[in-house]
């Protein structure tokens, strides 16, 4: 059984506000809603709201200006680096990536993927699973899921590695356009098949980066579950103390 660790409430709230900044709901240079308004709008406690705002200020999305309140700065440059996993999942050329395509199959949609794609629980989706390797060692397992209607007329169902990134392939074949990506990070234990492919001993968890590619209307076009062995990851973040 796989277990997920849900992000704290203040982190989830910060992610929601961040998405509203990215989609223009909270435009750069404008004030974000007050703490009281955010408490009422999201049904969260004031301490949760305060922590979420502080997190966004720390990461450069917001800033406090005396006499003006909390102002939207926009998307910080460092955020481009943090979305690397999402961009790679959409743009990786399988034919040029060290590793191998381990599965291409129509499978019942996983629960967490169904909710994102807006599909019923028993619907089928196409899954492409690619194992990324470095110097013969498995470093990343990417399982990408596509709605059945998006697969027709494409090479996504082929058992051969794609000669272009999924984004380029879909935009060329289906006349869709990817607009933005959301990443949801959690930790869980891998299932037996995932652990075997990643070469993990029993009890070693993985970091799961759920990458969701959307069009401009907010429709999810692709969901990729990027699994990283937790015992081989080192995360570092540097920021100023004001």
mmCIF file of N, CA and C in Angstrom, residues 5-119:
data_model
loop_
_atom_site.group_PDB
_atom_site.id
_atom_site.type_symbol
_atom_site.label_atom_id
_atom_site.label_comp_id
_atom_site.label_asym_id
_atom_site.label_seq_id
_atom_site.Cartn_x
_atom_site.Cartn_y
_atom_site.Cartn_z
ATOM 1 N N UNK A 5 2.250 11.787 2.201
ATOM 2 C CA UNK A 5 2.310 12.776 3.267
ATOM 3 C C UNK A 5 1.784 14.086 2.707
ATOM 4 N N UNK A 6 0.613 14.501 3.178
ATOM 5 C CA UNK A 6 0.001 15.725 2.662
ATOM 6 C C UNK A 6 0.745 16.940 3.199
ATOM 7 N N UNK A 7 0.916 17.914 2.331
ATOM 8 C CA UNK A 7 1.603 19.140 2.730
ATOM 9 C C UNK A 7 0.798 19.850 3.816
ATOM 10 N N UNK A 8 1.461 20.588 4.726
ATOM 11 C CA UNK A 8 0.757 21.348 5.753
ATOM 12 C C UNK A 8 -0.210 22.347 5.139
ATOM 13 N N UNK A 9 -1.207 22.755 5.924
ATOM 14 C CA UNK A 9 -2.232 23.669 5.404
ATOM 15 C C UNK A 9 -1.630 24.968 4.891
ATOM 16 N N UNK A 10 -0.643 25.521 5.619
ATOM 17 C CA UNK A 10 -0.095 26.804 5.188
ATOM 18 C C UNK A 10 0.641 26.684 3.860
ATOM 19 N N UNK A 11 1.256 25.515 3.606
ATOM 20 C CA UNK A 11 1.933 25.292 2.329
ATOM 21 C C UNK A 11 0.898 25.192 1.209
ATOM 22 N N UNK A 12 -0.194 24.472 1.455
ATOM 23 C CA UNK A 12 -1.242 24.342 0.434
ATOM 24 C C UNK A 12 -1.861 25.704 0.129
ATOM 25 N N UNK A 13 -2.058 26.527 1.172
ATOM 26 C CA UNK A 13 -2.601 27.864 0.941
ATOM 27 C C UNK A 13 -1.619 28.707 0.131
ATOM 28 N N UNK A 14 -0.337 28.619 0.463
ATOM 29 C CA UNK A 14 0.680 29.360 -0.292
ATOM 30 C C UNK A 14 0.681 28.936 -1.755
ATOM 31 N N UNK A 15 0.506 27.651 -2.015
ATOM 32 C CA UNK A 15 0.475 27.158 -3.390
ATOM 33 C C UNK A 15 -0.739 27.702 -4.134
ATOM 34 N N UNK A 16 -1.881 27.791 -3.439
ATOM 35 C CA UNK A 16 -3.086 28.339 -4.065
ATOM 36 C C UNK A 16 -2.895 29.806 -4.429
ATOM 37 N N UNK A 17 -2.330 30.580 -3.496
ATOM 38 C CA UNK A 17 -2.080 31.999 -3.777
ATOM 39 C C UNK A 17 -1.062 32.143 -4.910
ATOM 40 N N UNK A 18 -0.058 31.286 -4.905
ATOM 41 C CA UNK A 18 0.956 31.315 -5.970
ATOM 42 C C UNK A 18 0.313 31.083 -7.328
ATOM 43 N N UNK A 19 -0.612 30.106 -7.412
ATOM 44 C CA UNK A 19 -1.288 29.842 -8.691
ATOM 45 C C UNK A 19 -2.101 31.055 -9.130
ATOM 46 N N UNK A 20 -2.698 31.762 -8.168
ATOM 47 C CA UNK A 20 -3.487 32.943 -8.525
ATOM 48 C C UNK A 20 -2.596 34.080 -9.007
ATOM 49 N N UNK A 21 -1.388 34.124 -8.504
ATOM 50 C CA UNK A 21 -0.434 35.107 -9.019
ATOM 51 C C UNK A 21 -0.045 34.745 -10.446
ATOM 52 N N UNK A 22 0.201 33.458 -10.672
ATOM 53 C CA UNK A 22 0.635 33.018 -11.991
ATOM 54 C C UNK A 22 -0.454 33.192 -13.047
ATOM 55 N N UNK A 23 -1.723 33.000 -12.667
ATOM 56 C CA UNK A 23 -2.785 33.127 -13.670
ATOM 57 C C UNK A 23 -3.324 34.550 -13.787
ATOM 58 N N UNK A 24 -2.743 35.500 -13.017
ATOM 59 C CA UNK A 24 -3.122 36.895 -13.143
ATOM 60 C C UNK A 24 -4.244 37.347 -12.236
ATOM 61 N N UNK A 25 -4.791 36.437 -11.429
ATOM 62 C CA UNK A 25 -5.838 36.838 -10.494
ATOM 63 C C UNK A 25 -5.309 37.897 -9.535
ATOM 64 N N UNK A 26 -4.088 37.680 -9.038
ATOM 65 C CA UNK A 26 -3.392 38.675 -8.224
ATOM 66 C C UNK A 26 -2.243 39.210 -9.078
ATOM 67 N N UNK A 27 -2.449 40.339 -9.693
ATOM 68 C CA UNK A 27 -1.472 40.869 -10.646
ATOM 69 C C UNK A 27 -0.298 41.537 -9.935
ATOM 70 N N UNK A 28 0.892 41.508 -10.539
ATOM 71 C CA UNK A 28 2.053 42.192 -9.957
ATOM 72 C C UNK A 28 1.749 43.665 -9.700
ATOM 73 N N UNK A 29 2.173 44.141 -8.524
ATOM 74 C CA UNK A 29 1.963 45.531 -8.154
ATOM 75 C C UNK A 29 0.686 45.798 -7.397
ATOM 76 N N UNK A 30 -0.199 44.799 -7.346
ATOM 77 C CA UNK A 30 -1.453 44.969 -6.609
ATOM 78 C C UNK A 30 -1.322 44.382 -5.210
ATOM 79 N N UNK A 31 -2.252 44.743 -4.346
ATOM 80 C CA UNK A 31 -2.250 44.192 -2.997
ATOM 81 C C UNK A 31 -3.005 42.862 -2.977
ATOM 82 N N UNK A 32 -2.480 41.925 -2.221
ATOM 83 C CA UNK A 32 -3.227 40.685 -2.015
ATOM 84 C C UNK A 32 -4.329 40.960 -0.996
ATOM 85 N N UNK A 33 -5.346 40.124 -0.932
ATOM 86 C CA UNK A 33 -6.385 40.321 0.074
ATOM 87 C C UNK A 33 -5.787 40.373 1.481
ATOM 88 N N UNK A 34 -6.464 41.050 2.367
ATOM 89 C CA UNK A 34 -5.986 41.160 3.744
ATOM 90 C C UNK A 34 -6.037 39.803 4.439
ATOM 91 N N UNK A 35 -5.376 39.731 5.586
ATOM 92 C CA UNK A 35 -5.400 38.476 6.349
ATOM 93 C C UNK A 35 -6.830 38.077 6.682
ATOM 94 N N UNK A 36 -7.649 39.058 7.096
ATOM 95 C CA UNK A 36 -9.042 38.755 7.417
ATOM 96 C C UNK A 36 -9.784 38.207 6.202
ATOM 97 N N UNK A 37 -9.556 38.806 5.036
ATOM 98 C CA UNK A 37 -10.219 38.343 3.818
ATOM 99 C C UNK A 37 -9.780 36.936 3.437
ATOM 100 N N UNK A 38 -8.496 36.644 3.605
ATOM 101 C CA UNK A 38 -7.998 35.304 3.288
ATOM 102 C C UNK A 38 -8.546 34.268 4.272
ATOM 103 N N UNK A 39 -8.647 34.642 5.528
ATOM 104 C CA UNK A 39 -9.231 33.736 6.532
ATOM 105 C C UNK A 39 -10.651 33.375 6.126
ATOM 106 N N UNK A 40 -11.436 34.391 5.736
ATOM 107 C CA UNK A 40 -12.824 34.162 5.355
ATOM 108 C C UNK A 40 -12.923 33.382 4.041
ATOM 109 N N UNK A 41 -12.071 33.722 3.079
ATOM 110 C CA UNK A 41 -12.156 33.105 1.757
ATOM 111 C C UNK A 41 -11.777 31.632 1.764
ATOM 112 N N UNK A 42 -10.774 31.259 2.571
ATOM 113 C CA UNK A 42 -10.270 29.892 2.544
ATOM 114 C C UNK A 42 -10.645 29.071 3.776
ATOM 115 N N UNK A 43 -11.304 29.714 4.743
ATOM 116 C CA UNK A 43 -11.726 28.980 5.927
ATOM 117 C C UNK A 43 -10.575 28.439 6.746
ATOM 118 N N UNK A 44 -9.466 29.169 6.774
ATOM 119 C CA UNK A 44 -8.301 28.737 7.544
ATOM 120 C C UNK A 44 -8.040 29.729 8.676
ATOM 121 N N UNK A 45 -7.267 29.299 9.645
ATOM 122 C CA UNK A 45 -6.995 30.147 10.796
ATOM 123 C C UNK A 45 -6.026 31.266 10.439
ATOM 124 N N UNK A 46 -6.014 32.303 11.256
ATOM 125 C CA UNK A 46 -5.100 33.412 11.002
ATOM 126 C C UNK A 46 -3.634 32.964 11.031
ATOM 127 N N UNK A 47 -3.200 32.134 12.007
ATOM 128 C CA UNK A 47 -1.799 31.685 11.991
ATOM 129 C C UNK A 47 -1.427 30.969 10.690
ATOM 130 N N UNK A 48 -2.366 30.185 10.151
ATOM 131 C CA UNK A 48 -2.104 29.494 8.881
ATOM 132 C C UNK A 48 -1.914 30.496 7.754
ATOM 133 N N UNK A 49 -2.777 31.505 7.703
ATOM 134 C CA UNK A 49 -2.681 32.543 6.673
ATOM 135 C C UNK A 49 -1.362 33.304 6.806
ATOM 136 N N UNK A 50 -1.003 33.657 8.031
ATOM 137 C CA UNK A 50 0.231 34.408 8.264
ATOM 138 C C UNK A 50 1.442 33.599 7.804
ATOM 139 N N UNK A 51 1.478 32.305 8.112
ATOM 140 C CA UNK A 51 2.613 31.463 7.711
ATOM 141 C C UNK A 51 2.686 31.337 6.191
ATOM 142 N N UNK A 52 1.518 31.233 5.540
ATOM 143 C CA UNK A 52 1.509 31.126 4.082
ATOM 144 C C UNK A 52 2.063 32.400 3.441
ATOM 145 N N UNK A 53 1.653 33.544 3.951
ATOM 146 C CA UNK A 53 2.138 34.815 3.410
ATOM 147 C C UNK A 53 3.633 34.987 3.643
ATOM 148 N N UNK A 54 4.097 34.578 4.824
ATOM 149 C CA UNK A 54 5.525 34.676 5.115
ATOM 150 C C UNK A 54 6.337 33.779 4.189
ATOM 151 N N UNK A 55 5.801 32.597 3.887
ATOM 152 C CA UNK A 55 6.491 31.692 2.972
ATOM 153 C C UNK A 55 6.604 32.311 1.582
ATOM 154 N N UNK A 56 5.535 32.934 1.107
ATOM 155 C CA UNK A 56 5.550 33.564 -0.208
ATOM 156 C C UNK A 56 6.470 34.785 -0.246
ATOM 157 N N UNK A 57 6.557 35.489 0.871
ATOM 158 C CA UNK A 57 7.485 36.624 0.938
ATOM 159 C C UNK A 57 8.927 36.116 0.895
ATOM 160 N N UNK A 58 9.183 35.078 1.633
ATOM 161 C CA UNK A 58 10.537 34.509 1.669
ATOM 162 C C UNK A 58 10.999 34.061 0.296
ATOM 163 N N UNK A 59 10.061 33.473 -0.487
ATOM 164 C CA UNK A 59 10.420 32.951 -1.800
ATOM 165 C C UNK A 59 10.329 33.989 -2.902
ATOM 166 N N UNK A 60 9.959 35.236 -2.550
ATOM 167 C CA UNK A 60 10.001 36.310 -3.520
ATOM 168 C C UNK A 60 8.733 36.574 -4.301
ATOM 169 N N UNK A 61 7.619 35.924 -3.938
ATOM 170 C CA UNK A 61 6.360 36.148 -4.636
ATOM 171 C C UNK A 61 5.665 37.422 -4.139
ATOM 172 N N UNK A 62 5.838 37.736 -2.861
ATOM 173 C CA UNK A 62 5.188 38.887 -2.236
ATOM 174 C C UNK A 62 6.223 39.732 -1.505
ATOM 175 N N UNK A 63 5.857 40.982 -1.210
ATOM 176 C CA UNK A 63 6.694 41.811 -0.364
ATOM 177 C C UNK A 63 5.802 42.757 0.440
ATOM 178 N N UNK A 64 6.286 43.112 1.623
ATOM 179 C CA UNK A 64 5.563 44.065 2.474
ATOM 180 C C UNK A 64 6.077 45.467 2.198
ATOM 181 N N UNK A 65 5.163 46.410 1.982
ATOM 182 C CA UNK A 65 5.523 47.802 1.791
ATOM 183 C C UNK A 65 4.791 48.638 2.838
ATOM 184 N N UNK A 66 5.564 49.396 3.590
ATOM 185 C CA UNK A 66 4.980 50.193 4.649
ATOM 186 C C UNK A 66 3.941 51.159 4.070
ATOM 187 N N UNK A 67 2.772 51.124 4.665
ATOM 188 C CA UNK A 67 1.689 51.995 4.228
ATOM 189 C C UNK A 67 0.857 51.433 3.092
ATOM 190 N N UNK A 68 1.316 50.307 2.495
ATOM 191 C CA UNK A 68 0.575 49.720 1.374
ATOM 192 C C UNK A 68 0.079 48.311 1.664
ATOM 193 N N UNK A 69 0.698 47.640 2.620
ATOM 194 C CA UNK A 69 0.322 46.257 2.901
ATOM 195 C C UNK A 69 1.199 45.279 2.156
ATOM 196 N N UNK A 70 0.648 44.122 1.826
ATOM 197 C CA UNK A 70 1.395 43.068 1.135
ATOM 198 C C UNK A 70 1.144 43.164 -0.363
ATOM 199 N N UNK A 71 2.223 43.317 -1.134
ATOM 200 C CA UNK A 71 2.152 43.571 -2.568
ATOM 201 C C UNK A 71 2.662 42.354 -3.348
ATOM 202 N N UNK A 72 2.020 42.105 -4.484
ATOM 203 C CA UNK A 72 2.441 41.018 -5.373
ATOM 204 C C UNK A 72 3.663 41.455 -6.172
ATOM 205 N N UNK A 73 4.725 40.677 -6.105
ATOM 206 C CA UNK A 73 5.920 40.960 -6.901
ATOM 207 C C UNK A 73 5.885 40.240 -8.240
ATOM 208 N N UNK A 74 5.160 39.132 -8.305
ATOM 209 C CA UNK A 74 5.131 38.333 -9.528
ATOM 210 C C UNK A 74 5.982 37.087 -9.373
ATOM 211 N N UNK A 75 6.204 36.411 -10.473
ATOM 212 C CA UNK A 75 6.955 35.154 -10.456
ATOM 213 C C UNK A 75 8.443 35.436 -10.328
ATOM 214 N N UNK A 76 9.074 35.000 -9.226
ATOM 215 C CA UNK A 76 10.513 35.240 -9.060
ATOM 216 C C UNK A 76 11.336 34.361 -9.993
ATOM 217 N N UNK A 77 12.530 34.842 -10.313
ATOM 218 C CA UNK A 77 13.381 34.102 -11.239
ATOM 219 C C UNK A 77 13.707 32.715 -10.718
ATOM 220 N N UNK A 78 13.869 32.583 -9.392
ATOM 221 C CA UNK A 78 14.234 31.281 -8.830
ATOM 222 C C UNK A 78 13.145 30.255 -9.046
ATOM 223 N N UNK A 79 11.889 30.695 -9.236
ATOM 224 C CA UNK A 79 10.796 29.745 -9.448
ATOM 225 C C UNK A 79 10.976 28.978 -10.737
ATOM 226 N N UNK A 80 11.642 29.587 -11.720
ATOM 227 C CA UNK A 80 11.888 28.884 -12.965
ATOM 228 C C UNK A 80 12.757 27.662 -12.730
ATOM 229 N N UNK A 81 13.728 27.780 -11.797
ATOM 230 C CA UNK A 81 14.589 26.654 -11.492
ATOM 231 C C UNK A 81 13.822 25.572 -10.760
ATOM 232 N N UNK A 82 12.897 25.971 -9.875
ATOM 233 C CA UNK A 82 12.162 24.994 -9.085
ATOM 234 C C UNK A 82 11.186 24.190 -9.928
ATOM 235 N N UNK A 83 10.804 24.678 -11.103
ATOM 236 C CA UNK A 83 9.865 23.960 -11.951
ATOM 237 C C UNK A 83 10.587 23.064 -12.961
ATOM 238 N N UNK A 84 11.870 22.793 -12.718
ATOM 239 C CA UNK A 84 12.660 22.009 -13.672
ATOM 240 C C UNK A 84 12.070 20.622 -13.894
ATOM 241 N N UNK A 85 11.622 19.974 -12.817
ATOM 242 C CA UNK A 85 11.062 18.629 -12.955
ATOM 243 C C UNK A 85 9.857 18.648 -13.876
ATOM 244 N N UNK A 86 8.977 19.639 -13.692
ATOM 245 C CA UNK A 86 7.794 19.727 -14.529
ATOM 246 C C UNK A 86 8.138 19.940 -15.984
ATOM 247 N N UNK A 87 9.074 20.833 -16.253
ATOM 248 C CA UNK A 87 9.474 21.098 -17.635
ATOM 249 C C UNK A 87 10.103 19.855 -18.257
ATOM 250 N N UNK A 88 10.927 19.157 -17.499
ATOM 251 C CA UNK A 88 11.562 17.945 -18.028
ATOM 252 C C UNK A 88 10.526 16.890 -18.373
ATOM 253 N N UNK A 89 9.504 16.742 -17.516
ATOM 254 C CA UNK A 89 8.481 15.730 -17.766
ATOM 255 C C UNK A 89 7.732 16.001 -19.063
ATOM 256 N N UNK A 90 7.571 17.269 -19.413
ATOM 257 C CA UNK A 90 6.852 17.642 -20.633
ATOM 258 C C UNK A 90 7.746 17.647 -21.863
ATOM 259 N N UNK A 91 9.023 17.944 -21.679
ATOM 260 C CA UNK A 91 9.887 18.203 -22.825
ATOM 261 C C UNK A 91 10.979 17.166 -23.036
ATOM 262 N N UNK A 92 11.045 16.136 -22.198
ATOM 263 C CA UNK A 92 12.102 15.132 -22.343
ATOM 264 C C UNK A 92 11.971 14.370 -23.655
ATOM 265 N N UNK A 93 13.027 14.304 -24.410
ATOM 266 C CA UNK A 93 13.117 13.495 -25.625
ATOM 267 C C UNK A 93 13.575 12.105 -25.193
ATOM 268 N N UNK A 94 12.654 11.136 -25.230
ATOM 269 C CA UNK A 94 12.979 9.789 -24.736
ATOM 270 C C UNK A 94 14.113 9.153 -25.528
ATOM 271 N N UNK A 95 14.173 9.437 -26.819
ATOM 272 C CA UNK A 95 15.187 8.802 -27.657
ATOM 273 C C UNK A 95 16.594 9.311 -27.348
ATOM 274 N N UNK A 96 16.685 10.471 -26.686
ATOM 275 C CA UNK A 96 17.983 11.055 -26.373
ATOM 276 C C UNK A 96 18.299 11.013 -24.884
ATOM 277 N N UNK A 97 17.428 10.414 -24.082
ATOM 278 C CA UNK A 97 17.611 10.375 -22.629
ATOM 279 C C UNK A 97 18.179 9.034 -22.203
ATOM 280 N N UNK A 98 19.273 9.021 -21.437
ATOM 281 C CA UNK A 98 19.797 7.743 -20.931
ATOM 282 C C UNK A 98 18.742 7.046 -20.084
ATOM 283 N N UNK A 99 18.432 5.821 -20.449
ATOM 284 C CA UNK A 99 17.397 5.070 -19.736
ATOM 285 C C UNK A 99 16.604 4.233 -20.714
ATOM 286 N N UNK A 100 15.400 3.846 -20.302
ATOM 287 C CA UNK A 100 14.608 2.966 -21.168
ATOM 288 C C UNK A 100 13.125 3.126 -20.895
ATOM 289 N N UNK A 101 12.356 2.898 -21.941
ATOM 290 C CA UNK A 101 10.896 2.887 -21.839
ATOM 291 C C UNK A 101 10.501 1.512 -21.314
ATOM 292 N N UNK A 102 9.899 1.464 -20.136
ATOM 293 C CA UNK A 102 9.636 0.169 -19.507
ATOM 294 C C UNK A 102 8.191 -0.284 -19.655
ATOM 295 N N UNK A 103 7.272 0.622 -20.003
ATOM 296 C CA UNK A 103 5.878 0.213 -20.163
ATOM 297 C C UNK A 103 5.103 1.254 -20.949
ATOM 298 N N UNK A 104 4.226 0.757 -21.838
ATOM 299 C CA UNK A 104 3.232 1.582 -22.533
ATOM 300 C C UNK A 104 1.960 0.745 -22.540
ATOM 301 N N UNK A 105 0.934 1.224 -21.843
ATOM 302 C CA UNK A 105 -0.254 0.380 -21.691
ATOM 303 C C UNK A 105 -1.452 1.232 -21.301
ATOM 304 N N UNK A 106 -2.636 0.722 -21.623
ATOM 305 C CA UNK A 106 -3.864 1.340 -21.124
ATOM 306 C C UNK A 106 -4.178 0.723 -19.774
ATOM 307 N N UNK A 107 -4.333 1.567 -18.767
ATOM 308 C CA UNK A 107 -4.499 1.105 -17.397
ATOM 309 C C UNK A 107 -5.659 1.854 -16.744
ATOM 310 N N UNK A 108 -6.240 1.260 -15.672
ATOM 311 C CA UNK A 108 -7.253 2.012 -14.916
ATOM 312 C C UNK A 108 -6.606 3.257 -14.327
ATOM 313 N N UNK A 109 -7.280 4.358 -14.403
ATOM 314 C CA UNK A 109 -6.693 5.617 -13.958
ATOM 315 C C UNK A 109 -6.477 5.596 -12.439
ATOM 316 N N UNK A 110 -5.262 5.915 -11.962
ATOM 317 C CA UNK A 110 -5.036 6.018 -10.522
ATOM 318 C C UNK A 110 -5.940 7.097 -9.917
ATOM 319 N N UNK A 111 -6.319 6.912 -8.671
ATOM 320 C CA UNK A 111 -7.275 7.810 -8.034
ATOM 321 C C UNK A 111 -6.810 9.254 -8.078
ATOM 322 N N UNK A 112 -5.555 9.498 -7.711
ATOM 323 C CA UNK A 112 -5.066 10.875 -7.648
ATOM 324 C C UNK A 112 -4.968 11.513 -9.031
ATOM 325 N N UNK A 113 -4.812 10.680 -10.062
ATOM 326 C CA UNK A 113 -4.765 11.179 -11.433
ATOM 327 C C UNK A 113 -6.175 11.435 -11.959
ATOM 328 N N UNK A 114 -7.120 10.568 -11.595
ATOM 329 C CA UNK A 114 -8.509 10.722 -12.047
ATOM 330 C C UNK A 114 -9.085 12.060 -11.618
ATOM 331 N N UNK A 115 -8.810 12.459 -10.369
ATOM 332 C CA UNK A 115 -9.371 13.704 -9.869
ATOM 333 C C UNK A 115 -8.825 14.904 -10.634
ATOM 334 N N UNK A 116 -7.572 14.830 -11.054
ATOM 335 C CA UNK A 116 -6.952 15.935 -11.791
ATOM 336 C C UNK A 116 -7.479 16.006 -13.219
ATOM 337 N N UNK A 117 -7.622 14.840 -13.862
ATOM 338 C CA UNK A 117 -8.068 14.799 -15.247
ATOM 339 C C UNK A 117 -9.582 14.915 -15.372
ATOM 340 N N UNK A 118 -10.299 14.857 -14.241
ATOM 341 C CA UNK A 118 -11.751 14.941 -14.283
ATOM 342 C C UNK A 118 -12.393 13.698 -14.867
ATOM 343 N N UNK A 119 -11.792 12.516 -14.589
ATOM 344 C CA UNK A 119 -12.282 11.256 -15.129
ATOM 345 C C UNK A 119 -12.944 10.422 -14.046
#
